[in-house]
Amino acid sequence: MSNVLIQTAEPMTSWIFQGNPGTFRINDAVKNLEKTTWLVKVNQRKMRPGDIVYLWRSEHQNNPAGIIAKSKMVGVVTPMFSPTEVIQYWVDPNADNTREDRVRLEILEFCENDESMIERSEFLSSEILSSSLIIRQPNGTNYILSDLEAEIIDDMWASR
């Protein structure tokens, strides 16, 4: 009898990554780039290729906060500089491009306009999503979603 090690694949995790349109033209980036990179501040070891990442635009100049795109991680978190194609969407292209933990994302779908996004107000009206981290601690960059939060957001996104 041989000893066979059976590895089970870890379940995929879903995330919300937040972008500030005051420093990054997030709407333009998700519409024009097939792939981008995103700064990773927490939970680096929990992130894996294939994880789903919803991109959240923070409120800015009377534009509502909420999810404007769905993406997928296509690499592991790696210390890297922001690539040139992403820097062109920085509000200040002369800002320091520092080598930091980032992950590559493939943009799967994006909202053509604000009417089709999942607004923060929809999170607030949901019993489950109203207590999500993006609502309770809105100053972060990377938010892990519970399975239930991910399921609700997946359904909301699919209905757009």
Tab-separated table of N, CA and C in Angstrom:
chain	number	residue	atom	x	y	z
A	1	MET	N	0.848	-1.155	0.000
A	1	MET	CA	0.000	0.000	0.000
A	1	MET	C	0.906	1.234	0.000
A	2	SER	N	0.572	2.186	-0.851
A	2	SER	CA	1.384	3.402	-0.915
A	2	SER	C	0.713	4.522	-0.132
A	3	ASN	N	1.552	5.369	0.366
A	3	ASN	CA	1.029	6.546	1.064
A	3	ASN	C	0.839	7.663	0.047
A	4	VAL	N	-0.386	8.041	-0.150
A	4	VAL	CA	-0.704	9.095	-1.104
A	4	VAL	C	-1.217	10.299	-0.333
A	5	LEU	N	-0.585	11.401	-0.585
A	5	LEU	CA	-1.013	12.643	0.046
A	5	LEU	C	-2.025	13.311	-0.870
A	6	ILE	N	-3.210	13.500	-0.356
A	6	ILE	CA	-4.249	14.154	-1.142
A	6	ILE	C	-4.357	15.592	-0.665
A	7	GLN	N	-4.126	16.497	-1.579
A	7	GLN	CA	-4.248	17.908	-1.234
A	7	GLN	C	-5.584	18.421	-1.733
A	8	THR	N	-6.282	19.066	-0.863
A	8	THR	CA	-7.528	19.680	-1.289
A	8	THR	C	-7.260	21.154	-1.547
A	9	ALA	N	-7.861	21.642	-2.587
A	9	ALA	CA	-7.677	23.052	-2.915
A	9	ALA	C	-8.370	23.907	-1.865
A	10	GLU	N	-7.672	24.944	-1.461
A	10	GLU	CA	-8.287	25.861	-0.505
A	10	GLU	C	-9.406	26.602	-1.223
A	11	PRO	N	-10.501	26.841	-0.529
A	11	PRO	CA	-11.602	27.559	-1.181
A	11	PRO	C	-11.175	28.979	-1.548
A	12	MET	N	-11.727	29.453	-2.635
A	12	MET	CA	-11.430	30.811	-3.055
A	12	MET	C	-12.055	31.788	-2.060
A	13	THR	N	-11.416	32.899	-1.922
A	13	THR	CA	-11.880	33.952	-1.033
A	13	THR	C	-12.317	35.129	-1.890
A	14	SER	N	-13.279	35.880	-1.418
A	14	SER	CA	-13.698	37.101	-2.106
A	14	SER	C	-13.298	38.307	-1.271
A	15	TRP	N	-13.048	39.393	-1.967
A	15	TRP	CA	-12.500	40.600	-1.358
A	15	TRP	C	-13.183	41.841	-1.896
A	16	ILE	N	-13.049	42.929	-1.154
A	16	ILE	CA	-13.297	44.271	-1.671
A	16	ILE	C	-11.986	45.027	-1.518
A	17	PHE	N	-11.517	45.613	-2.625
A	17	PHE	CA	-10.358	46.496	-2.600
A	17	PHE	C	-10.875	47.901	-2.894
A	18	GLN	N	-10.478	48.851	-2.057
A	18	GLN	CA	-10.979	50.210	-2.189
A	18	GLN	C	-9.968	51.114	-2.875
A	19	GLY	N	-10.476	51.951	-3.763
A	19	GLY	CA	-9.654	52.949	-4.433
A	19	GLY	C	-10.213	54.343	-4.208
A	20	ASN	N	-9.331	55.299	-4.038
A	20	ASN	CA	-9.717	56.683	-3.786
A	20	ASN	C	-9.580	57.484	-5.080
A	21	PRO	N	-10.691	57.949	-5.652
A	21	PRO	CA	-10.595	58.718	-6.894
A	21	PRO	C	-9.887	60.063	-6.733
A	22	GLY	N	-9.611	60.453	-5.500
A	22	GLY	CA	-8.816	61.660	-5.277
A	22	GLY	C	-7.346	61.448	-5.588
A	23	THR	N	-6.914	60.175	-5.606
A	23	THR	CA	-5.514	59.860	-5.909
A	23	THR	C	-5.355	58.916	-7.105
A	24	PHE	N	-6.438	58.230	-7.486
A	24	PHE	CA	-6.376	57.232	-8.559
A	24	PHE	C	-7.672	57.300	-9.361
A	25	ARG	N	-7.560	57.501	-10.662
A	25	ARG	CA	-8.743	57.590	-11.523
A	25	ARG	C	-9.286	56.180	-11.773
A	26	ILE	N	-9.922	55.654	-10.749
A	26	ILE	CA	-10.354	54.259	-10.733
A	26	ILE	C	-11.363	53.946	-11.838
A	27	ASN	N	-12.300	54.843	-12.102
A	27	ASN	CA	-13.286	54.581	-13.153
A	27	ASN	C	-12.614	54.407	-14.507
A	28	ASP	N	-11.704	55.317	-14.834
A	28	ASP	CA	-10.997	55.236	-16.114
A	28	ASP	C	-10.131	53.984	-16.181
A	29	ALA	N	-9.464	53.669	-15.085
A	29	ALA	CA	-8.571	52.508	-15.071
A	29	ALA	C	-9.330	51.213	-15.341
A	30	VAL	N	-10.467	51.001	-14.665
A	30	VAL	CA	-11.179	49.729	-14.857
A	30	VAL	C	-11.803	49.640	-16.248
A	31	LYS	N	-12.097	50.770	-16.857
A	31	LYS	CA	-12.668	50.758	-18.206
A	31	LYS	C	-11.612	50.528	-19.278
A	32	ASN	N	-10.386	50.991	-19.027
A	32	ASN	CA	-9.362	50.974	-20.070
A	32	ASN	C	-8.290	49.905	-19.926
A	33	LEU	N	-8.127	49.362	-18.734
A	33	LEU	CA	-7.086	48.355	-18.514
A	33	LEU	C	-7.696	46.960	-18.432
A	34	GLU	N	-7.050	45.997	-19.053
A	34	GLU	CA	-7.473	44.603	-18.875
A	34	GLU	C	-6.943	44.051	-17.564
A	35	LYS	N	-5.756	44.532	-17.178
A	35	LYS	CA	-5.135	44.107	-15.921
A	35	LYS	C	-4.599	45.333	-15.204
A	36	THR	N	-4.560	45.236	-13.891
A	36	THR	CA	-4.018	46.313	-13.074
A	36	THR	C	-3.316	45.697	-11.876
A	37	THR	N	-2.718	46.520	-11.066
A	37	THR	CA	-2.161	46.057	-9.794
A	37	THR	C	-2.846	46.839	-8.688
A	38	TRP	N	-2.852	46.246	-7.499
A	38	TRP	CA	-3.482	46.916	-6.361
A	38	TRP	C	-2.594	46.774	-5.141
A	39	LEU	N	-2.488	47.843	-4.406
A	39	LEU	CA	-1.734	47.850	-3.164
A	39	LEU	C	-2.394	46.917	-2.154
A	40	VAL	N	-1.576	46.129	-1.460
A	40	VAL	CA	-2.089	45.194	-0.451
A	40	VAL	C	-1.487	45.578	0.894
A	41	LYS	N	-2.362	45.889	1.838
A	41	LYS	CA	-1.922	46.338	3.161
A	41	LYS	C	-2.110	45.283	4.246
A	42	VAL	N	-3.080	44.384	4.076
A	42	VAL	CA	-3.387	43.376	5.103
A	42	VAL	C	-3.755	42.051	4.437
A	43	ASN	N	-3.667	40.985	5.215
A	43	ASN	CA	-4.114	39.642	4.792
A	43	ASN	C	-3.384	39.093	3.568
A	44	GLN	N	-2.132	39.502	3.364
A	44	GLN	CA	-1.377	39.054	2.198
A	44	GLN	C	-1.361	37.533	2.066
A	45	ARG	N	-1.216	36.833	3.179
A	45	ARG	CA	-1.077	35.372	3.136
A	45	ARG	C	-2.385	34.668	2.817
A	46	LYS	N	-3.495	35.369	2.908
A	46	LYS	CA	-4.793	34.764	2.602
A	46	LYS	C	-5.179	34.942	1.137
A	47	MET	N	-4.432	35.752	0.405
A	47	MET	CA	-4.766	36.051	-0.989
A	47	MET	C	-4.132	35.030	-1.919
A	48	ARG	N	-4.949	34.562	-2.881
A	48	ARG	CA	-4.491	33.538	-3.823
A	48	ARG	C	-4.979	33.837	-5.237
A	49	PRO	N	-4.223	33.388	-6.232
A	49	PRO	CA	-4.707	33.529	-7.605
A	49	PRO	C	-6.084	32.878	-7.732
A	50	GLY	N	-6.969	33.555	-8.441
A	50	GLY	CA	-8.329	33.059	-8.627
A	50	GLY	C	-9.334	33.691	-7.682
A	51	ASP	N	-8.855	34.292	-6.591
A	51	ASP	CA	-9.771	34.984	-5.680
A	51	ASP	C	-10.490	36.104	-6.434
A	52	ILE	N	-11.756	36.296	-6.116
A	52	ILE	CA	-12.550	37.372	-6.712
A	52	ILE	C	-12.347	38.643	-5.892
A	53	VAL	N	-12.167	39.755	-6.597
A	53	VAL	CA	-11.978	41.050	-5.945
A	53	VAL	C	-12.960	42.049	-6.554
A	54	TYR	N	-13.837	42.574	-5.714
A	54	TYR	CA	-14.712	43.664	-6.130
A	54	TYR	C	-13.989	44.975	-5.842
A	55	LEU	N	-14.016	45.872	-6.809
A	55	LEU	CA	-13.325	47.150	-6.666
A	55	LEU	C	-14.321	48.225	-6.255
A	56	TRP	N	-14.046	48.823	-5.123
A	56	TRP	CA	-14.908	49.811	-4.482
A	56	TRP	C	-14.311	51.197	-4.670
A	57	ARG	N	-15.094	52.083	-5.235
A	57	ARG	CA	-14.674	53.478	-5.364
A	57	ARG	C	-15.153	54.225	-4.126
A	58	SER	N	-14.245	54.884	-3.428
A	58	SER	CA	-14.667	55.670	-2.266
A	58	SER	C	-15.396	56.926	-2.752
A	59	GLU	N	-16.186	57.496	-1.856
A	59	GLU	CA	-16.946	58.703	-2.200
A	59	GLU	C	-15.977	59.846	-2.479
A	60	HIS	N	-16.286	60.620	-3.526
A	60	HIS	CA	-15.400	61.726	-3.896
A	60	HIS	C	-16.176	62.731	-4.733
A	61	GLN	N	-16.130	63.988	-4.355
A	61	GLN	CA	-16.756	65.078	-5.109
A	61	GLN	C	-18.196	64.749	-5.512
A	62	ASN	N	-18.989	64.360	-4.552
A	62	ASN	CA	-20.410	64.044	-4.741
A	62	ASN	C	-20.682	62.807	-5.588
A	63	ASN	N	-19.657	62.052	-5.919
A	63	ASN	CA	-19.872	60.765	-6.582
A	63	ASN	C	-20.002	59.708	-5.497
A	64	PRO	N	-21.019	58.854	-5.596
A	64	PRO	CA	-21.266	57.893	-4.515
A	64	PRO	C	-20.188	56.822	-4.417
A	65	ALA	N	-20.042	56.308	-3.211
A	65	ALA	CA	-19.137	55.185	-2.972
A	65	ALA	C	-19.843	53.895	-3.354
A	66	GLY	N	-19.056	52.907	-3.762
A	66	GLY	CA	-19.623	51.596	-4.040
A	66	GLY	C	-18.772	50.788	-4.998
A	67	ILE	N	-19.281	49.610	-5.329
A	67	ILE	CA	-18.566	48.670	-6.195
A	67	ILE	C	-18.781	49.054	-7.650
A	68	ILE	N	-17.668	49.230	-8.368
A	68	ILE	CA	-17.746	49.611	-9.775
A	68	ILE	C	-17.168	48.557	-10.716
A	69	ALA	N	-16.520	47.515	-10.166
A	69	ALA	CA	-15.915	46.503	-11.037
A	69	ALA	C	-15.722	45.192	-10.286
A	70	LYS	N	-15.645	44.133	-11.072
A	70	LYS	CA	-15.349	42.796	-10.557
A	70	LYS	C	-14.056	42.346	-11.229
A	71	SER	N	-13.144	41.821	-10.431
A	71	SER	CA	-11.857	41.379	-10.967
A	71	SER	C	-11.456	40.056	-10.325
A	72	LYS	N	-10.326	39.547	-10.802
A	72	LYS	CA	-9.812	38.272	-10.298
A	72	LYS	C	-8.311	38.403	-10.100
A	73	MET	N	-7.815	37.860	-8.989
A	73	MET	CA	-6.368	37.853	-8.755
A	73	MET	C	-5.714	36.894	-9.742
A	74	VAL	N	-4.661	37.372	-10.386
A	74	VAL	CA	-3.961	36.528	-11.352
A	74	VAL	C	-2.515	36.265	-10.947
A	75	GLY	N	-2.198	36.565	-9.742
A	75	GLY	CA	-0.862	36.299	-9.228
A	75	GLY	C	-0.893	36.330	-7.721
A	76	VAL	N	0.266	36.146	-7.150
A	76	VAL	CA	0.383	36.218	-5.693
A	76	VAL	C	0.846	37.622	-5.313
A	77	VAL	N	0.642	37.969	-4.071
A	77	VAL	CA	1.101	39.262	-3.572
A	77	VAL	C	2.622	39.285	-3.630
A	78	THR	N	3.158	40.333	-4.243
A	78	THR	CA	4.592	40.449	-4.463
A	78	THR	C	5.022	41.897	-4.249
A	79	PRO	N	6.178	42.110	-3.626
A	79	PRO	CA	6.688	43.484	-3.573
A	79	PRO	C	7.046	43.935	-4.989
A	80	MET	N	6.451	45.025	-5.437
A	80	MET	CA	6.707	45.526	-6.791
A	80	MET	C	6.383	47.014	-6.858
A	81	PHE	N	6.893	47.623	-7.902
A	81	PHE	CA	6.531	48.997	-8.207
A	81	PHE	C	5.244	48.968	-9.023
A	82	SER	N	4.514	50.053	-9.004
A	82	SER	CA	3.319	50.148	-9.834
A	82	SER	C	3.760	50.276	-11.289
A	83	PRO	N	3.200	49.466	-12.198
A	83	PRO	CA	3.624	49.532	-13.598
A	83	PRO	C	3.188	50.838	-14.283
A	84	THR	N	3.891	51.185	-15.334
A	84	THR	CA	3.643	52.424	-16.072
A	84	THR	C	2.196	52.550	-16.513
A	85	GLU	N	1.606	51.456	-16.977
A	85	GLU	CA	0.225	51.532	-17.473
A	85	GLU	C	-0.770	51.858	-16.365
A	86	VAL	N	-0.411	51.583	-15.118
A	86	VAL	CA	-1.273	51.928	-13.982
A	86	VAL	C	-0.979	53.353	-13.506
A	87	ILE	N	0.290	53.738	-13.522
A	87	ILE	CA	0.686	55.084	-13.079
A	87	ILE	C	-0.039	56.163	-13.881
A	88	GLN	N	-0.320	55.889	-15.149
A	88	GLN	CA	-0.992	56.904	-15.970
A	88	GLN	C	-2.379	57.269	-15.435
A	89	TYR	N	-2.919	56.458	-14.518
A	89	TYR	CA	-4.223	56.749	-13.911
A	89	TYR	C	-4.096	57.381	-12.526
A	90	TRP	N	-2.884	57.609	-12.077
A	90	TRP	CA	-2.689	58.327	-10.823
A	90	TRP	C	-3.080	59.780	-11.055
A	91	VAL	N	-3.739	60.399	-10.104
A	91	VAL	CA	-4.080	61.815	-10.207
A	91	VAL	C	-2.798	62.643	-10.223
A	92	ASP	N	-1.810	62.252	-9.425
A	92	ASP	CA	-0.503	62.910	-9.416
A	92	ASP	C	0.538	61.922	-9.939
A	93	PRO	N	0.821	61.959	-11.248
A	93	PRO	CA	1.776	60.996	-11.814
A	93	PRO	C	3.195	61.168	-11.288
A	94	ASN	N	3.452	62.265	-10.578
A	94	ASN	CA	4.780	62.486	-10.006
A	94	ASN	C	4.894	61.981	-8.576
A	95	ALA	N	3.837	61.378	-8.053
A	95	ALA	CA	3.891	60.806	-6.701
A	95	ALA	C	4.933	59.688	-6.678
A	96	ASP	N	5.507	59.454	-5.515
A	96	ASP	CA	6.524	58.412	-5.388
A	96	ASP	C	5.945	57.048	-5.735
A	97	ASN	N	6.628	56.343	-6.622
A	97	ASN	CA	6.262	54.971	-6.972
A	97	ASN	C	7.163	54.059	-6.148
A	98	THR	N	6.672	53.655	-5.008
A	98	THR	CA	7.480	52.857	-4.094
A	98	THR	C	7.225	51.370	-4.297
A	99	ARG	N	8.237	50.594	-3.969
A	99	ARG	CA	8.128	49.132	-4.058
A	99	ARG	C	7.378	48.656	-2.821
A	100	GLU	N	6.151	48.168	-3.038
A	100	GLU	CA	5.296	47.720	-1.943
A	100	GLU	C	4.570	46.453	-2.354
A	101	ASP	N	3.968	45.788	-1.367
A	101	ASP	CA	3.175	44.597	-1.672
A	101	ASP	C	2.000	44.990	-2.560
A	102	ARG	N	1.915	44.317	-3.700
A	102	ARG	CA	0.822	44.537	-4.652
A	102	ARG	C	0.416	43.188	-5.223
A	103	VAL	N	-0.782	43.155	-5.788
A	103	VAL	CA	-1.253	41.948	-6.451
A	103	VAL	C	-1.803	42.343	-7.819
A	104	ARG	N	-1.617	41.461	-8.780
A	104	ARG	CA	-2.134	41.710	-10.129
A	104	ARG	C	-3.590	41.251	-10.199
A	105	LEU	N	-4.398	42.079	-10.848
A	105	LEU	CA	-5.818	41.789	-11.005
A	105	LEU	C	-6.194	41.835	-12.476
A	106	GLU	N	-7.048	40.916	-12.883
A	106	GLU	CA	-7.650	40.951	-14.212
A	106	GLU	C	-9.055	41.520	-14.053
A	107	ILE	N	-9.341	42.592	-14.782
A	107	ILE	CA	-10.671	43.199	-14.725
A	107	ILE	C	-11.622	42.302	-15.523
A	108	LEU	N	-12.638	41.778	-14.859
A	108	LEU	CA	-13.604	40.894	-15.509
A	108	LEU	C	-14.803	41.667	-16.051
A	109	GLU	N	-15.331	42.573	-15.243
A	109	GLU	CA	-16.507	43.363	-15.621
A	109	GLU	C	-16.417	44.706	-14.910
A	110	PHE	N	-17.026	45.719	-15.515
A	110	PHE	CA	-17.054	47.033	-14.877
A	110	PHE	C	-18.361	47.731	-15.218
A	111	CYS	N	-18.700	48.712	-14.411
A	111	CYS	CA	-19.916	49.493	-14.615
A	111	CYS	C	-19.635	50.612	-15.610
A	112	GLU	N	-20.510	50.742	-16.581
A	112	GLU	CA	-20.369	51.820	-17.561
A	112	GLU	C	-20.698	53.178	-16.951
A	113	ASN	N	-21.561	53.165	-15.911
A	113	ASN	CA	-21.980	54.426	-15.291
A	113	ASN	C	-22.366	54.172	-13.837
A	114	ASP	N	-22.565	55.250	-13.107
A	114	ASP	CA	-22.880	55.122	-11.680
A	114	ASP	C	-24.213	54.425	-11.429
A	115	GLU	N	-25.136	54.497	-12.372
A	115	GLU	CA	-26.446	53.876	-12.175
A	115	GLU	C	-26.355	52.354	-12.045
A	116	SER	N	-25.320	51.751	-12.605
A	116	SER	CA	-25.216	50.288	-12.560
A	116	SER	C	-24.297	49.772	-11.451
A	117	MET	N	-23.698	50.675	-10.684
A	117	MET	CA	-22.808	50.237	-9.606
A	117	MET	C	-23.616	49.785	-8.389
A	118	ILE	N	-22.968	49.054	-7.500
A	118	ILE	CA	-23.587	48.698	-6.218
A	118	ILE	C	-23.182	49.791	-5.233
A	119	GLU	N	-24.112	50.667	-4.932
A	119	GLU	CA	-23.799	51.820	-4.092
A	119	GLU	C	-23.718	51.464	-2.614
A	120	ARG	N	-22.980	52.271	-1.906
A	120	ARG	CA	-22.856	52.143	-0.452
A	120	ARG	C	-24.230	52.117	0.207
A	121	SER	N	-25.171	52.889	-0.315
A	121	SER	CA	-26.524	52.933	0.255
A	121	SER	C	-27.196	51.563	0.201
A	122	GLU	N	-26.869	50.752	-0.808
A	122	GLU	CA	-27.422	49.397	-0.889
A	122	GLU	C	-26.827	48.507	0.197
A	123	PHE	N	-25.569	48.729	0.523
A	123	PHE	CA	-24.953	48.006	1.645
A	123	PHE	C	-25.662	48.381	2.937
A	124	LEU	N	-25.918	49.670	3.111
A	124	LEU	CA	-26.547	50.141	4.345
A	124	LEU	C	-27.963	49.602	4.518
A	125	SER	N	-28.650	49.315	3.415
A	125	SER	CA	-30.021	48.807	3.512
A	125	SER	C	-30.079	47.285	3.637
A	126	SER	N	-28.929	46.628	3.597
A	126	SER	CA	-28.862	45.171	3.750
A	126	SER	C	-28.515	44.819	5.195
A	127	GLU	N	-29.282	43.922	5.766
A	127	GLU	CA	-29.032	43.511	7.152
A	127	GLU	C	-27.616	42.964	7.325
A	128	ILE	N	-27.144	42.218	6.348
A	128	ILE	CA	-25.810	41.605	6.424
A	128	ILE	C	-24.715	42.599	6.028
A	129	LEU	N	-24.860	43.225	4.871
A	129	LEU	CA	-23.796	44.089	4.354
A	129	LEU	C	-23.621	45.376	5.151
A	130	SER	N	-24.651	45.793	5.868
A	130	SER	CA	-24.537	47.030	6.646
A	130	SER	C	-23.504	46.915	7.766
A	131	SER	N	-23.149	45.695	8.131
A	131	SER	CA	-22.125	45.517	9.168
A	131	SER	C	-20.801	45.014	8.589
A	132	SER	N	-20.642	45.087	7.271
A	132	SER	CA	-19.391	44.641	6.654
A	132	SER	C	-18.263	45.621	6.979
A	133	LEU	N	-17.040	45.155	6.851
A	133	LEU	CA	-15.872	45.967	7.210
A	133	LEU	C	-15.764	47.258	6.403
A	134	ILE	N	-16.120	47.221	5.128
A	134	ILE	CA	-16.014	48.429	4.299
A	134	ILE	C	-16.926	49.537	4.828
A	135	ILE	N	-17.993	49.154	5.516
A	135	ILE	CA	-18.914	50.128	6.118
A	135	ILE	C	-18.421	50.544	7.506
A	136	ARG	N	-17.986	49.570	8.302
A	136	ARG	CA	-17.576	49.853	9.686
A	136	ARG	C	-16.206	50.513	9.783
A	137	GLN	N	-15.309	50.164	8.861
A	137	GLN	CA	-13.938	50.696	8.878
A	137	GLN	C	-13.577	51.166	7.465
A	138	PRO	N	-14.171	52.268	7.029
A	138	PRO	CA	-14.072	52.656	5.618
A	138	PRO	C	-12.731	53.228	5.169
A	139	ASN	N	-11.747	53.300	6.039
A	139	ASN	CA	-10.468	53.897	5.646
A	139	ASN	C	-9.429	52.886	5.193
A	140	GLY	N	-9.804	51.630	5.053
A	140	GLY	CA	-8.859	50.605	4.645
A	140	GLY	C	-8.731	50.488	3.137
A	141	THR	N	-7.925	49.535	2.718
A	141	THR	CA	-7.701	49.274	1.298
A	141	THR	C	-8.210	47.898	0.900
A	142	ASN	N	-7.980	46.892	1.734
A	142	ASN	CA	-8.307	45.500	1.403
A	142	ASN	C	-9.219	44.920	2.469
A	143	TYR	N	-10.348	44.388	2.035
A	143	TYR	CA	-11.342	43.836	2.956
A	143	TYR	C	-11.697	42.416	2.544
A	144	ILE	N	-11.525	41.483	3.454
A	144	ILE	CA	-11.927	40.108	3.193
A	144	ILE	C	-13.437	40.006	3.429
A	145	LEU	N	-14.119	39.241	2.582
A	145	LEU	CA	-15.564	39.064	2.706
A	145	LEU	C	-15.881	37.707	3.308
A	146	SER	N	-16.912	37.652	4.121
A	146	SER	CA	-17.406	36.356	4.590
A	146	SER	C	-18.079	35.668	3.404
A	147	ASP	N	-18.294	34.363	3.517
A	147	ASP	CA	-18.971	33.639	2.439
A	147	ASP	C	-20.348	34.228	2.166
A	148	LEU	N	-21.066	34.585	3.223
A	148	LEU	CA	-22.410	35.143	3.058
A	148	LEU	C	-22.357	36.519	2.396
A	149	GLU	N	-21.431	37.364	2.821
A	149	GLU	CA	-21.281	38.675	2.178
A	149	GLU	C	-20.957	38.503	0.699
A	150	ALA	N	-20.043	37.587	0.391
A	150	ALA	CA	-19.658	37.349	-1.001
A	150	ALA	C	-20.848	36.867	-1.824
A	151	GLU	N	-21.652	35.980	-1.261
A	151	GLU	CA	-22.825	35.460	-1.972
A	151	GLU	C	-23.828	36.577	-2.265
A	152	ILE	N	-24.071	37.427	-1.291
A	152	ILE	CA	-25.010	38.540	-1.481
A	152	ILE	C	-24.493	39.496	-2.556
A	153	ILE	N	-23.214	39.839	-2.476
A	153	ILE	CA	-22.633	40.754	-3.464
A	153	ILE	C	-22.626	40.116	-4.847
A	154	ASP	N	-22.281	38.827	-4.935
A	154	ASP	CA	-22.320	38.126	-6.226
A	154	ASP	C	-23.706	38.227	-6.849
A	155	ASP	N	-24.742	37.997	-6.041
A	155	ASP	CA	-26.123	38.071	-6.538
A	155	ASP	C	-26.476	39.493	-6.974
A	156	MET	N	-26.077	40.474	-6.176
A	156	MET	CA	-26.348	41.870	-6.532
A	156	MET	C	-25.656	42.230	-7.843
A	157	TRP	N	-24.410	41.807	-7.982
A	157	TRP	CA	-23.641	42.125	-9.189
A	157	TRP	C	-24.262	41.447	-10.412
A	158	ALA	N	-24.652	40.198	-10.264
A	158	ALA	CA	-25.224	39.445	-11.388
A	158	ALA	C	-26.548	40.044	-11.859
A	159	SER	N	-27.246	40.726	-10.973
A	159	SER	CA	-28.553	41.280	-11.339
A	159	SER	C	-28.444	42.631	-12.056
A	160	ARG	N	-27.247	43.130	-12.251
A	160	ARG	CA	-27.072	44.445	-12.896
A	160	ARG	C	-27.144	44.329	-14.389
